[in-house]
Structure formats: C-alpha cells, structure tokens
Amino acid sequence: MNEAILSRGKFISFEGGEGAGKSTQVNLLRDQLVGMGVDVVLTREPGGAPGAEEIRQLLVTGEPDKWVPMTEVLLFYAARVDHLERTVLPALAAGKWVISDRYADSTFAYQGAGHGVDKAIVQQIHQFATKNFWPDMTLILDTDTGLGLTRANAREAVLSELQREDRFEKMQEDFHGRLRQAFLDIAKENPERCRVISGAGTIGEVADRIWQQVSVTFGLSI
Ligand code: TYD
C-alpha cells in the first residue's frame, strides 16, 4: 500500500438516524481497511474514552425529557472533548485511521434541528470546544424513517429496562423526520466532507456504496 497514505491518519465519521444500520457498516469498513494494512481505531459518540462513556450513560438512558436541550448539548460536547483529546487526536497523530460511529453532526441534527437549539450557538460551542475540528470524511446513512425506527425498536426490545439505550428512539416520529432532513441539509452544506449513502438494499450493497466513496476520496484501490 502507498506510503503517503499510511503516514497520516484519516478521520471518518458515520452519521444517520436511528436503525440506519450504521454499526454494521462501521465494522465492515474497518474490516476492509484493516485488510489493506491500515491501522484503524474504531470508536463512537457519545463515548469513545472512559470519561466520555460515563457521560454517555447520563445521555442515552432514562425518559426523553430528562434533560433540557442545552444541557444535552453541553453534555455531548463535554464527552466529545474527552473523546477527541484522549482517543481521536492521539490516534491520528500516530498515523492511525479513526472511524467514529457519530460525531458533531449528530448534535446539529438531534439537538439543533430536532430540539430547536440555535445552530449558530452549537457552531460557537463547536468552535471553542474542538477548535472547529471536523472529520476528513462523513458518511451519512440515509434510511426511510419508519424502517429505521422499526429496526431500532426491535434491537432494544430484547433488552431489559435497565440495559436499554433507547432514550432518543422513544421520541416522536416527527422528530425523526426532522432528523433525516437535517442530515440531508448538512450534507448539502458540506459537499466536500459529506457523502449521503442510501441505506436501501442489502448490507453488502450498502457496504459497496460506502467503499466506492471511501476508496475514491482517499485514492485507495484493492
Ligand atoms: P446509540 O445507541 O449509539 O445510537 P445509534 O445506534 O443510533 O448511533 O445512542 C446514541 C444516541 O445519542 C442516538 O440516539 C443519537 C444521540 N446523539 C445526539 O442526540 N447528539 C449527539 O451529539 C450524539 C453524538 C448522539
């Protein structure tokens, strides 16, 4: 594999609504890159570092109205800073590639478009908390809202009440419709960074669409 590609790490985030099949695709992309000799760190938000995982528990469990939206934004950013400083930046500096299951676009979509926090305020928080740090590439998995929620609910139904991380899935369907539109708008506003991937079809078909985008963007070939 090309030396220039191995010498610097790349940061790829996955985004999308509930049940879009993100975690499956995150793992498949990791496997594909590892198979090509790339050193990959797989991580997620909220979480991805020990303290950030503790904050995650405050965020993903409980009743939908547990937090006011601004508290939620600040908790996500508290976790994000820890994740960046402890996990993402050191890995990139060491030449590793980092794939994160969600990053800051989720805050703009969920807390911004979903819960009405002013986008300009989220942008300011992003600026001072991360020094405006964004991924090299963001893959937005776009799935029909009803289908995604059905999948996500089926996944949670087998867990006990205490294990469920379904606080966001319990929110109303119009919230999820706004989310989908918000991610599509984010992609339109950031065409150099974002790629919308249709979640329609089989797991393999979606994985092929993702690989097509990643390999072209970073000049990788099998
Ligand atoms: P998770 O179980 O990881 O959901 P998913 O499998 O859909 O990624 O839980 C993370 C939840 O947190 C998810 O519902 C999206 C939400 N979230 C926000 O609301 N804002 C954010 O900034 C992030 C990173 C996640």
mmCIF file of N, CA and C and ligand atoms in Angstrom, residues 14-23 44-47 56 59-60 72-73 75-77 80 100-112 115 152 155-156 164-169 171 175-176 179 183, ligand 1:
data_model
loop_
_atom_site.group_PDB
_atom_site.id
_atom_site.type_symbol
_atom_site.label_atom_id
_atom_site.label_comp_id
_atom_site.label_asym_id
_atom_site.label_seq_id
_atom_site.Cartn_x
_atom_site.Cartn_y
_atom_site.Cartn_z
ATOM 1 N N PHE A 14 -19.425 8.360 10.803
ATOM 2 C CA PHE A 14 -20.688 7.847 10.258
ATOM 3 C C PHE A 14 -21.817 8.569 10.967
ATOM 4 N N GLU A 15 -22.836 8.955 10.213
ATOM 5 C CA GLU A 15 -23.991 9.633 10.793
ATOM 6 C C GLU A 15 -25.273 9.066 10.194
ATOM 7 N N GLY A 16 -26.385 9.386 10.846
ATOM 8 C CA GLY A 16 -27.688 8.949 10.334
ATOM 9 C C GLY A 16 -28.676 8.829 11.473
ATOM 10 N N GLY A 17 -29.921 8.552 11.126
ATOM 11 C CA GLY A 17 -30.963 8.421 12.141
ATOM 12 C C GLY A 17 -30.877 7.085 12.858
ATOM 13 N N GLU A 18 -31.923 6.749 13.577
ATOM 14 C CA GLU A 18 -31.933 5.501 14.354
ATOM 15 C C GLU A 18 -32.112 4.302 13.415
ATOM 16 N N GLY A 19 -31.395 3.223 13.700
ATOM 17 C CA GLY A 19 -31.604 1.967 12.969
ATOM 18 C C GLY A 19 -31.229 2.022 11.499
ATOM 19 N N ALA A 20 -30.287 2.896 11.147
ATOM 20 C CA ALA A 20 -29.880 3.011 9.743
ATOM 21 C C ALA A 20 -28.859 1.939 9.357
ATOM 22 N N GLY A 21 -28.488 1.083 10.304
ATOM 23 C CA GLY A 21 -27.511 0.030 10.023
ATOM 24 C C GLY A 21 -26.083 0.542 10.147
ATOM 25 N N LYS A 22 -25.915 1.644 10.853
ATOM 26 C CA LYS A 22 -24.595 2.270 10.966
ATOM 27 C C LYS A 22 -23.540 1.354 11.559
ATOM 28 N N SER A 23 -23.864 0.721 12.706
ATOM 29 C CA SER A 23 -22.793 -0.030 13.381
ATOM 30 C C SER A 23 -22.313 -1.209 12.530
ATOM 31 N N ARG A 44 -16.780 5.612 19.075
ATOM 32 C CA ARG A 44 -18.173 6.037 18.944
ATOM 33 C C ARG A 44 -18.446 7.265 19.810
ATOM 34 N N GLU A 45 -19.533 7.944 19.475
ATOM 35 C CA GLU A 45 -20.027 9.044 20.312
ATOM 36 C C GLU A 45 -21.512 8.846 20.579
ATOM 37 N N PRO A 46 -22.043 9.267 21.724
ATOM 38 C CA PRO A 46 -21.238 9.704 22.851
ATOM 39 C C PRO A 46 -20.420 8.541 23.395
ATOM 40 N N GLY A 47 -19.199 8.817 23.842
ATOM 41 C CA GLY A 47 -18.338 7.768 24.383
ATOM 42 C C GLY A 47 -16.978 7.792 23.717
ATOM 43 N N ARG A 56 -21.904 9.190 28.572
ATOM 44 C CA ARG A 56 -22.864 8.519 27.680
ATOM 45 C C ARG A 56 -24.050 7.952 28.461
ATOM 46 N N LEU A 59 -26.695 10.261 29.151
ATOM 47 C CA LEU A 59 -27.406 10.748 27.972
ATOM 48 C C LEU A 59 -28.360 9.741 27.350
ATOM 49 N N VAL A 60 -27.977 8.488 27.301
ATOM 50 C CA VAL A 60 -28.778 7.544 26.491
ATOM 51 C C VAL A 60 -29.801 6.742 27.289
ATOM 52 N N GLU A 72 -28.200 19.017 27.262
ATOM 53 C CA GLU A 72 -27.821 17.898 26.411
ATOM 54 C C GLU A 72 -26.643 18.283 25.507
ATOM 55 N N VAL A 73 -26.736 19.459 24.892
ATOM 56 C CA VAL A 73 -25.643 19.909 24.012
ATOM 57 C C VAL A 73 -24.334 19.941 24.791
ATOM 58 N N LEU A 75 -23.504 18.370 27.547
ATOM 59 C CA LEU A 75 -23.041 17.025 27.919
ATOM 60 C C LEU A 75 -22.401 16.326 26.710
ATOM 61 N N PHE A 76 -23.025 16.457 25.541
ATOM 62 C CA PHE A 76 -22.423 15.837 24.348
ATOM 63 C C PHE A 76 -21.047 16.446 24.087
ATOM 64 N N TYR A 77 -20.932 17.767 24.246
ATOM 65 C CA TYR A 77 -19.628 18.383 24.000
ATOM 66 C C TYR A 77 -18.619 18.065 25.092
ATOM 67 N N ARG A 80 -17.450 14.857 24.032
ATOM 68 C CA ARG A 80 -16.708 14.948 22.754
ATOM 69 C C ARG A 80 -15.278 15.441 22.956
ATOM 70 N N SER A 100 -15.421 6.862 13.525
ATOM 71 C CA SER A 100 -16.297 7.103 14.670
ATOM 72 C C SER A 100 -17.767 6.939 14.286
ATOM 73 N N ASP A 101 -18.452 6.133 15.095
ATOM 74 C CA ASP A 101 -19.890 5.961 14.947
ATOM 75 C C ASP A 101 -20.535 7.199 15.596
ATOM 76 N N ARG A 102 -20.805 8.212 14.801
ATOM 77 C CA ARG A 102 -21.326 9.542 15.151
ATOM 78 C C ARG A 102 -20.220 10.492 15.622
ATOM 79 N N TYR A 103 -20.479 11.757 15.318
ATOM 80 C CA TYR A 103 -19.621 12.869 15.789
ATOM 81 C C TYR A 103 -20.510 14.113 15.828
ATOM 82 N N ALA A 104 -19.927 15.282 15.630
ATOM 83 C CA ALA A 104 -20.644 16.533 15.909
ATOM 84 C C ALA A 104 -21.879 16.786 15.040
ATOM 85 N N ASP A 105 -21.933 16.242 13.823
ATOM 86 C CA ASP A 105 -23.148 16.456 13.018
ATOM 87 C C ASP A 105 -24.382 15.958 13.759
ATOM 88 N N SER A 106 -24.217 14.942 14.605
ATOM 89 C CA SER A 106 -25.365 14.451 15.382
ATOM 90 C C SER A 106 -25.901 15.524 16.317
ATOM 91 N N THR A 107 -25.025 16.341 16.879
ATOM 92 C CA THR A 107 -25.508 17.405 17.777
ATOM 93 C C THR A 107 -26.293 18.449 16.980
ATOM 94 N N PHE A 108 -25.786 18.798 15.796
ATOM 95 C CA PHE A 108 -26.512 19.762 14.954
ATOM 96 C C PHE A 108 -27.875 19.185 14.549
ATOM 97 N N ALA A 109 -27.925 17.883 14.258
ATOM 98 C CA ALA A 109 -29.192 17.287 13.810
ATOM 99 C C ALA A 109 -30.153 17.041 14.981
ATOM 100 N N TYR A 110 -29.675 16.351 16.030
ATOM 101 C CA TYR A 110 -30.580 15.976 17.129
ATOM 102 C C TYR A 110 -30.939 17.160 18.025
ATOM 103 N N GLN A 111 -29.920 17.833 18.557
ATOM 104 C CA GLN A 111 -30.219 18.928 19.492
ATOM 105 C C GLN A 111 -30.584 20.204 18.719
ATOM 106 N N GLY A 112 -29.971 20.400 17.542
ATOM 107 C CA GLY A 112 -30.269 21.591 16.753
ATOM 108 C C GLY A 112 -31.614 21.457 16.051
ATOM 109 N N HIS A 115 -34.336 19.412 18.442
ATOM 110 C CA HIS A 115 -34.830 20.024 19.679
ATOM 111 C C HIS A 115 -34.752 21.539 19.691
ATOM 112 N N ALA A 152 -34.595 -0.242 15.011
ATOM 113 C CA ALA A 152 -34.012 0.151 16.300
ATOM 114 C C ALA A 152 -34.859 -0.376 17.451
ATOM 115 N N ARG A 155 -34.285 -4.037 18.045
ATOM 116 C CA ARG A 155 -32.994 -4.273 18.696
ATOM 117 C C ARG A 155 -33.114 -4.057 20.207
ATOM 118 N N GLU A 156 -33.855 -3.015 20.613
ATOM 119 C CA GLU A 156 -33.972 -2.701 22.037
ATOM 120 C C GLU A 156 -34.942 -3.626 22.760
ATOM 121 N N ARG A 164 -31.533 -0.816 28.320
ATOM 122 C CA ARG A 164 -31.954 -0.128 27.099
ATOM 123 C C ARG A 164 -31.325 1.246 26.960
ATOM 124 N N GLU A 165 -30.783 1.504 25.744
ATOM 125 C CA GLU A 165 -30.214 2.820 25.465
ATOM 126 C C GLU A 165 -31.127 3.478 24.436
ATOM 127 N N ASP A 166 -32.396 3.592 24.819
ATOM 128 C CA ASP A 166 -33.406 3.954 23.821
ATOM 129 C C ASP A 166 -34.037 5.316 24.055
ATOM 130 N N ARG A 167 -33.348 6.178 24.838
ATOM 131 C CA ARG A 167 -33.975 7.452 25.155
ATOM 132 C C ARG A 167 -34.336 8.229 23.883
ATOM 133 N N PHE A 168 -33.432 8.228 22.899
ATOM 134 C CA PHE A 168 -33.698 9.006 21.688
ATOM 135 C C PHE A 168 -34.689 8.304 20.766
ATOM 136 N N GLU A 169 -34.713 6.963 20.812
ATOM 137 C CA GLU A 169 -35.666 6.242 19.955
ATOM 138 C C GLU A 169 -37.105 6.459 20.407
ATOM 139 N N MET A 171 -38.454 9.153 21.196
ATOM 140 C CA MET A 171 -39.000 10.460 20.801
ATOM 141 C C MET A 171 -39.927 10.292 19.596
ATOM 142 N N PHE A 175 -40.053 14.026 15.082
ATOM 143 C CA PHE A 175 -38.680 14.339 15.467
ATOM 144 C C PHE A 175 -37.714 13.599 14.538
ATOM 145 N N HIS A 176 -38.007 12.340 14.278
ATOM 146 C CA HIS A 176 -37.109 11.543 13.437
ATOM 147 C C HIS A 176 -37.152 11.994 11.975
ATOM 148 N N LEU A 179 -34.958 14.945 11.801
ATOM 149 C CA LEU A 179 -33.567 14.476 11.837
ATOM 150 C C LEU A 179 -33.064 14.100 10.450
ATOM 151 N N PHE A 183 -29.894 15.879 8.445
ATOM 152 C CA PHE A 183 -28.662 15.258 7.933
ATOM 153 C C PHE A 183 -28.500 15.525 6.434
HETATM 154 P P1 TYD B 1 -26.586 4.952 20.167
HETATM 155 O O1 TYD B 1 -27.112 3.783 20.925
HETATM 156 O O2 TYD B 1 -25.137 4.995 19.864
HETATM 157 O O3 TYD B 1 -27.480 5.179 18.895
HETATM 158 P P2 TYD B 1 -27.226 4.813 17.396
HETATM 159 O O4 TYD B 1 -27.024 3.332 17.339
HETATM 160 O O5 TYD B 1 -28.457 5.311 16.712
HETATM 161 O O6 TYD B 1 -25.995 5.602 16.992
HETATM 162 O O7 TYD B 1 -27.013 6.219 21.037
HETATM 163 C C1 TYD B 1 -26.612 7.482 20.746
HETATM 164 C C2 TYD B 1 -27.818 8.394 20.753
HETATM 165 O O8 TYD B 1 -27.392 9.716 21.035
HETATM 166 C C3 TYD B 1 -28.500 8.422 19.401
HETATM 167 O O9 TYD B 1 -29.891 8.368 19.584
HETATM 168 C C4 TYD B 1 -28.128 9.768 18.853
HETATM 169 C C5 TYD B 1 -27.899 10.611 20.060
HETATM 170 N N1 TYD B 1 -26.915 11.709 19.875
HETATM 171 C C6 TYD B 1 -27.326 13.033 19.992
HETATM 172 O O10 TYD B 1 -28.504 13.296 20.230
HETATM 173 N N2 TYD B 1 -26.411 14.040 19.854
HETATM 174 C C7 TYD B 1 -25.090 13.781 19.626
HETATM 175 O O11 TYD B 1 -24.263 14.720 19.502
HETATM 176 C C8 TYD B 1 -24.664 12.402 19.506
HETATM 177 C C9 TYD B 1 -23.221 12.064 19.251
HETATM 178 C C10 TYD B 1 -25.622 11.395 19.639
#
